[in-house]
Amino acid sequence: MRRRALTMVTILSCVLLGSCTSATLSAAPTQPVAPTPAQDCASTTTDQAVCMPPSAVNLAALPLGTGKISTAPVVGSEWRCRAPDGTQRVTTPPWVDTKTGTWDLETKAAVKGDVRYKKEFTATQVGDTEVLSGNGLPARAGVFPVKPSDPAYRYNPDPTAVFAHNFKVTVPYDPTANASPSCENGIVGVADDGIPILDAFDADGNDAAGVETQDRCHGHPNDMVGYHFHSLSPCLLSKAELRDHTTVQVGWALDGFGIYVEYAGGKLVTDADLDGCHGRTSTVPWHGKNVDIYHYDMTFEFPYVVGCFAGTPTAQITGLPY
């Protein structure tokens, strides 16, 4: 999600279909400090398929999701509460084929650098809720703002630096699905490393994972939510988990349901395995046990993480715009 860089960021703490109040958050660049241990896998600067799970889909011809906005749960689309701005043009990078409507993860460029930060994140059960709080810093990231000497600079980099910002999200500890799903509003969850997960679009309705430039962890910053993901990050997985095809929880959606990297037959599940909200019910690890429960899955196909909410998205969010 690209935004114009600001020194001071006005954060709108908005609740879906509710009122908004404004608060001010300092967005001064954060200097790297002593590193927090990160997972041992990351892609390369010339191939973002490195360190990713095995898949039955063609990673060299992934469906481009630009403009795929629905008004109900639809597999392969994003049910957005409001349409993206659509006011800025992007440069079509060489790994995107507009004629076929596909993009190539295996040749996508990534931002250079491997900067380590002291991230802070906790997930704590408080009664019947799960409280997710952190400072918004990644354990590792590329060099942001992207330098003009970096080949990735030519392809839609966000001009923002990585910065710290305290946030807290409270979700149900044991979520329940509603009779009818609901639309999402931009931010869809929080990864288990404390990084916000945004939906599949940039600010203009383009497929962010396909069109924008991210780093080797498939993340990048903007001035509204800081460093964030739009899709599956290899830095959420260890080499051992990749080798053993281990189904693992990698985050929480805003309705409290878990977000997973899940395998079927030794390969990452695909959109064909999921419903219109990009989820399904199957047996996954949950609160330390294997439980048959509804959850969302990260895939290589648009919308990548969450297409809509099966449960009620939380109204208890501070430090992030929603």
Coordinates of C-alpha atoms in Angstrom, one line a residue:
M1 CA 0.0 0.0 0.0
R2 CA 1.8 3.2 -1.2
R3 CA 1.3 6.5 0.6
R4 CA 3.0 9.9 0.5
A5 CA 5.7 9.9 3.2
L6 CA 5.1 12.2 6.2
T7 CA 7.1 13.3 9.1
M8 CA 4.2 13.1 11.5
V9 CA 1.4 10.7 10.6
T10 CA -2.2 11.2 11.5
I11 CA -3.5 7.8 12.4
L12 CA -7.3 7.3 12.2
S13 CA -8.4 4.7 14.7
C14 CA -11.5 3.7 12.8
V15 CA -13.9 0.9 13.5
L16 CA -15.6 -0.8 10.6
L17 CA -19.0 0.9 10.2
G18 CA -18.2 3.0 13.2
S19 CA -16.9 6.5 14.1
C20 CA -13.3 7.7 13.8
T21 CA -11.1 9.6 16.1
S22 CA -7.7 10.9 15.2
A23 CA -4.4 10.6 17.0
T24 CA -0.9 11.6 16.1
L25 CA 2.0 9.2 15.7
S26 CA 5.6 10.1 15.2
A27 CA 6.9 8.5 12.1
A28 CA 10.6 9.4 12.4
P29 CA 12.8 6.7 10.8
T30 CA 14.0 4.1 13.3
Q31 CA 17.7 3.4 13.4
P32 CA 18.7 -0.3 13.4
V33 CA 19.7 -1.7 16.8
A34 CA 20.8 -5.0 18.2
P35 CA 19.1 -7.6 16.1
T36 CA 16.2 -9.8 17.4
P37 CA 16.6 -13.4 16.1
A38 CA 14.7 -13.8 12.9
Q39 CA 13.6 -17.0 11.1
D40 CA 16.4 -18.4 8.9
C41 CA 14.7 -18.1 5.5
A42 CA 14.4 -15.3 3.1
S43 CA 14.1 -14.9 -0.7
T44 CA 16.8 -13.4 -2.9
T45 CA 16.9 -10.0 -4.6
T46 CA 16.2 -11.6 -8.0
D47 CA 13.9 -14.5 -7.2
Q48 CA 11.1 -14.1 -4.6
A49 CA 10.2 -17.8 -4.9
V50 CA 13.3 -18.8 -2.9
C51 CA 12.5 -20.2 0.6
M52 CA 8.8 -20.6 -0.2
P53 CA 6.7 -23.7 0.2
P54 CA 6.2 -26.2 -2.6
S55 CA 3.1 -25.6 -4.6
A56 CA 1.0 -27.1 -7.3
V57 CA 0.5 -23.6 -8.9
N58 CA 2.8 -22.1 -11.5
L59 CA 4.8 -19.5 -9.6
A60 CA 6.0 -18.0 -12.9
A61 CA 2.4 -17.2 -14.0
L62 CA 0.4 -16.2 -10.9
P63 CA -3.0 -14.6 -11.5
L64 CA -2.8 -10.8 -11.3
G65 CA -5.4 -9.5 -8.9
T66 CA -5.5 -5.8 -10.0
G67 CA -9.1 -4.6 -9.9
K68 CA -10.5 -7.9 -8.6
I69 CA -12.9 -6.3 -6.0
S70 CA -16.1 -8.1 -5.2
T71 CA -19.2 -7.2 -3.3
A72 CA -19.6 -10.7 -1.7
P73 CA -17.4 -13.6 -0.9
V74 CA -15.8 -14.7 -4.2
V75 CA -12.8 -17.1 -4.6
G76 CA -9.9 -15.2 -6.1
S77 CA -11.3 -11.8 -5.3
E78 CA -11.1 -9.3 -2.4
W79 CA -14.4 -8.2 -0.7
R80 CA -13.5 -4.6 0.2
C81 CA -15.8 -2.4 2.2
R82 CA -14.7 0.6 0.1
A83 CA -12.8 0.8 -3.1
P84 CA -9.1 1.8 -3.2
D85 CA -8.4 5.4 -4.2
G86 CA -7.3 4.6 -7.8
T87 CA -5.7 8.0 -8.2
Q88 CA -2.0 7.1 -8.9
R89 CA -0.5 5.2 -11.7
V90 CA 2.2 2.5 -11.3
T91 CA 5.0 1.4 -13.5
T92 CA 4.4 -2.1 -14.9
P93 CA 7.5 -4.1 -13.8
P94 CA 9.1 -6.6 -16.1
W95 CA 7.8 -9.6 -14.1
V96 CA 4.1 -8.6 -14.8
D97 CA 2.5 -9.7 -18.0
T98 CA -0.5 -7.4 -18.6
K99 CA -1.6 -9.4 -21.7
T100 CA -2.0 -12.6 -19.9
G101 CA -2.9 -11.0 -16.6
T102 CA -0.2 -12.8 -14.7
W103 CA 3.0 -12.1 -12.7
D104 CA 6.2 -14.1 -12.1
L105 CA 7.3 -14.7 -8.5
E106 CA 10.5 -16.4 -9.8
T107 CA 11.8 -13.3 -11.5
K108 CA 10.4 -10.6 -9.2
A109 CA 13.1 -8.2 -7.9
A110 CA 13.4 -7.5 -4.2
V111 CA 14.8 -4.5 -2.3
K112 CA 18.4 -5.0 -1.3
G113 CA 19.7 -5.1 2.2
D114 CA 19.2 -7.2 5.4
V115 CA 18.8 -4.7 8.2
R116 CA 18.0 -6.1 11.7
Y117 CA 15.7 -4.3 14.2
K118 CA 14.8 -5.0 17.8
K119 CA 11.2 -5.9 17.3
E120 CA 8.8 -6.2 20.3
F121 CA 5.7 -8.4 20.1
T122 CA 3.5 -10.3 22.5
A123 CA 0.3 -12.4 22.1
T124 CA -1.3 -12.8 25.5
Q125 CA -4.6 -14.4 26.6
V126 CA -6.6 -12.1 28.7
G127 CA -9.8 -13.7 29.8
D128 CA -11.7 -14.6 26.6
T129 CA -9.5 -12.4 24.4
E130 CA -6.1 -12.6 22.7
V131 CA -4.2 -9.3 23.0
L132 CA -1.6 -8.7 20.3
S133 CA 0.7 -5.8 20.9
G134 CA 4.1 -4.7 19.6
N135 CA 6.2 -1.9 18.3
G136 CA 5.7 -2.6 14.6
L137 CA 9.3 -3.3 13.8
P138 CA 10.4 -6.3 11.7
A139 CA 13.2 -8.5 12.9
R140 CA 14.8 -8.0 9.5
A141 CA 14.0 -5.8 6.4
G142 CA 15.5 -4.4 3.3
V143 CA 17.0 -0.9 3.1
F144 CA 14.1 1.7 3.2
P145 CA 13.6 4.2 1.7
V146 CA 14.9 2.3 -1.3
K147 CA 18.1 3.7 -2.7
P148 CA 18.2 5.0 -6.3
S149 CA 21.2 2.6 -6.9
D150 CA 19.0 -0.4 -6.1
P151 CA 17.6 -2.0 -9.3
A152 CA 14.3 -2.4 -7.4
Y153 CA 14.0 1.4 -7.1
R154 CA 12.5 1.6 -10.6
Y155 CA 9.5 -0.5 -9.7
N156 CA 7.1 1.3 -7.5
P157 CA 9.0 1.5 -4.2
D158 CA 7.3 3.3 -1.2
P159 CA 9.3 6.3 -0.1
T160 CA 8.9 5.6 3.6
A161 CA 11.5 4.5 6.1
V162 CA 10.9 1.7 8.6
F163 CA 9.7 3.2 11.9
A164 CA 8.5 2.1 15.3
H165 CA 4.9 2.6 16.3
N166 CA 3.2 0.9 19.3
F167 CA -0.1 -0.9 18.5
K168 CA -2.5 -3.1 20.3
V169 CA -5.2 -5.4 18.7
T170 CA -7.6 -7.4 20.9
V171 CA -9.4 -10.3 19.2
P172 CA -11.5 -13.2 20.5
Y173 CA -9.5 -16.1 22.0
D174 CA -12.0 -18.6 20.6
P175 CA -13.7 -16.9 17.7
T176 CA -17.0 -17.9 16.1
A177 CA -18.2 -17.5 12.5
N178 CA -21.2 -15.4 11.7
A179 CA -24.1 -16.6 9.6
S180 CA -22.9 -14.3 6.9
P181 CA -19.4 -13.0 6.2
S182 CA -18.5 -9.3 6.0
C183 CA -16.2 -7.1 4.0
E184 CA -12.6 -6.1 5.0
N185 CA -11.3 -2.6 5.4
G186 CA -7.6 -2.6 4.4
I187 CA -5.9 -4.2 7.4
V188 CA -6.8 -7.9 7.7
G189 CA -4.6 -9.3 10.5
V190 CA -1.3 -9.4 12.4
A191 CA 1.5 -11.9 11.7
D192 CA 3.0 -13.9 14.5
D193 CA 6.1 -11.8 14.3
G194 CA 4.1 -8.7 15.1
I195 CA 3.9 -7.3 11.6
P196 CA 0.5 -6.0 10.3
I197 CA -1.0 -7.8 7.4
L198 CA -2.8 -5.7 4.8
D199 CA -5.2 -6.9 2.1
A200 CA -4.0 -7.7 -1.4
F201 CA -4.3 -4.2 -2.8
D202 CA -2.1 -1.1 -2.9
A203 CA -3.8 2.3 -2.4
D204 CA -4.8 2.3 -6.0
G205 CA -6.4 -1.1 -6.4
N206 CA -3.4 -2.8 -7.9
D207 CA -2.2 -6.3 -6.9
A208 CA 0.3 -5.2 -4.3
A209 CA 2.3 -8.4 -4.2
G210 CA 2.5 -8.5 -8.0
V211 CA 3.1 -4.9 -8.8
E212 CA 4.9 -3.2 -5.9
T213 CA 8.4 -3.7 -4.7
Q214 CA 9.0 -5.5 -1.4
D215 CA 12.1 -6.8 0.3
R216 CA 13.5 -10.3 0.7
C217 CA 10.9 -11.0 3.5
H218 CA 8.2 -9.7 1.1
G219 CA 7.4 -6.7 3.2
H220 CA 7.7 -3.0 3.0
P221 CA 6.7 0.2 4.9
N222 CA 4.2 2.9 4.3
D223 CA 3.5 6.0 6.4
M224 CA 0.1 4.7 7.6
V225 CA 0.9 1.3 9.2
G226 CA 4.7 1.1 9.0
Y227 CA 6.3 -2.1 7.8
H228 CA 3.7 -4.7 6.6
F229 CA 2.9 -7.7 4.5
H230 CA 0.4 -8.2 1.7
S231 CA 1.1 -11.9 1.1
L232 CA 3.1 -14.9 2.4
S233 CA 6.5 -14.0 3.8
P234 CA 9.3 -16.6 3.8
C235 CA 10.6 -15.0 7.0
L236 CA 7.6 -16.4 8.8
L237 CA 8.9 -19.9 8.2
S238 CA 12.0 -21.8 9.2
K239 CA 14.0 -24.0 6.9
A240 CA 12.9 -27.0 9.1
E241 CA 9.2 -26.2 8.7
L242 CA 9.7 -25.8 4.9
R243 CA 11.7 -29.1 4.7
D244 CA 9.1 -31.0 6.7
H245 CA 6.0 -29.4 5.1
T246 CA 4.8 -28.4 8.6
T247 CA 1.4 -26.7 8.9
V248 CA 1.9 -23.7 11.2
Q249 CA 0.0 -20.8 12.4
V250 CA 1.6 -17.6 11.1
G251 CA -0.8 -15.0 12.4
W252 CA -4.3 -13.9 13.5
A253 CA -7.1 -12.3 11.4
L254 CA -8.9 -9.3 12.9
D255 CA -11.9 -11.6 13.7
G256 CA -9.7 -13.8 15.8
F257 CA -9.4 -16.8 13.5
G258 CA -5.9 -18.1 12.9
I259 CA -3.9 -17.5 9.7
Y260 CA -1.9 -20.5 8.5
V261 CA 0.6 -21.9 6.1
E262 CA -1.2 -25.2 5.5
Y263 CA -0.2 -28.2 3.4
A264 CA -2.3 -30.8 1.5
G265 CA -0.4 -33.7 0.0
G266 CA 2.9 -32.0 0.8
K267 CA 2.1 -28.9 -1.1
L268 CA 0.7 -25.5 0.0
V269 CA -3.1 -25.4 -0.3
T270 CA -4.5 -23.4 -3.2
D271 CA -7.5 -21.1 -3.7
A272 CA -9.4 -24.1 -5.0
D273 CA -9.2 -25.6 -1.5
L274 CA -10.7 -22.4 0.1
D275 CA -13.9 -20.5 0.4
G276 CA -14.7 -17.0 -0.7
C277 CA -13.1 -15.5 2.4
H278 CA -9.9 -17.5 1.7
G279 CA -10.5 -19.9 4.5
R280 CA -11.7 -23.4 5.3
T281 CA -12.3 -25.8 8.2
S282 CA -9.7 -28.4 8.8
T283 CA -7.4 -29.8 11.5
V284 CA -4.7 -27.3 12.4
P285 CA -2.6 -26.5 15.5
W286 CA -4.6 -24.0 17.7
H287 CA -3.8 -23.0 21.3
G288 CA -1.3 -25.9 21.6
K289 CA -3.7 -28.6 20.3
N290 CA -4.7 -30.0 16.9
V291 CA -8.2 -28.7 16.4
D292 CA -10.8 -29.0 13.6
I293 CA -11.5 -25.3 13.2
Y294 CA -12.2 -22.6 10.7
H295 CA -9.1 -20.6 9.7
Y296 CA -7.6 -18.6 6.9
D297 CA -4.7 -19.8 4.7
M298 CA -1.9 -18.0 3.0
T299 CA -1.6 -19.0 -0.7
F300 CA 0.4 -17.9 -3.7
E301 CA -2.8 -16.9 -5.4
F302 CA -4.8 -13.6 -5.0
P303 CA -6.0 -12.5 -2.5
Y304 CA -3.2 -14.3 -0.7
V305 CA -4.4 -14.1 2.9
V306 CA -7.9 -12.9 3.7
G307 CA -10.7 -12.2 1.2
C308 CA -13.4 -11.3 3.7
F309 CA -14.2 -12.0 7.4
A310 CA -16.0 -15.1 8.5
G311 CA -16.3 -13.6 12.0
T312 CA -16.8 -10.1 13.4
P313 CA -13.6 -7.9 12.9
T314 CA -12.5 -6.5 16.2
A315 CA -13.3 -2.9 17.2
Q316 CA -10.5 -2.9 19.7
I317 CA -7.6 -1.5 17.7
T318 CA -5.2 1.2 18.7
G319 CA -2.1 2.5 16.9
L320 CA -3.3 1.2 13.5
P321 CA -5.7 2.9 11.0
Y322 CA -8.9 0.9 10.6

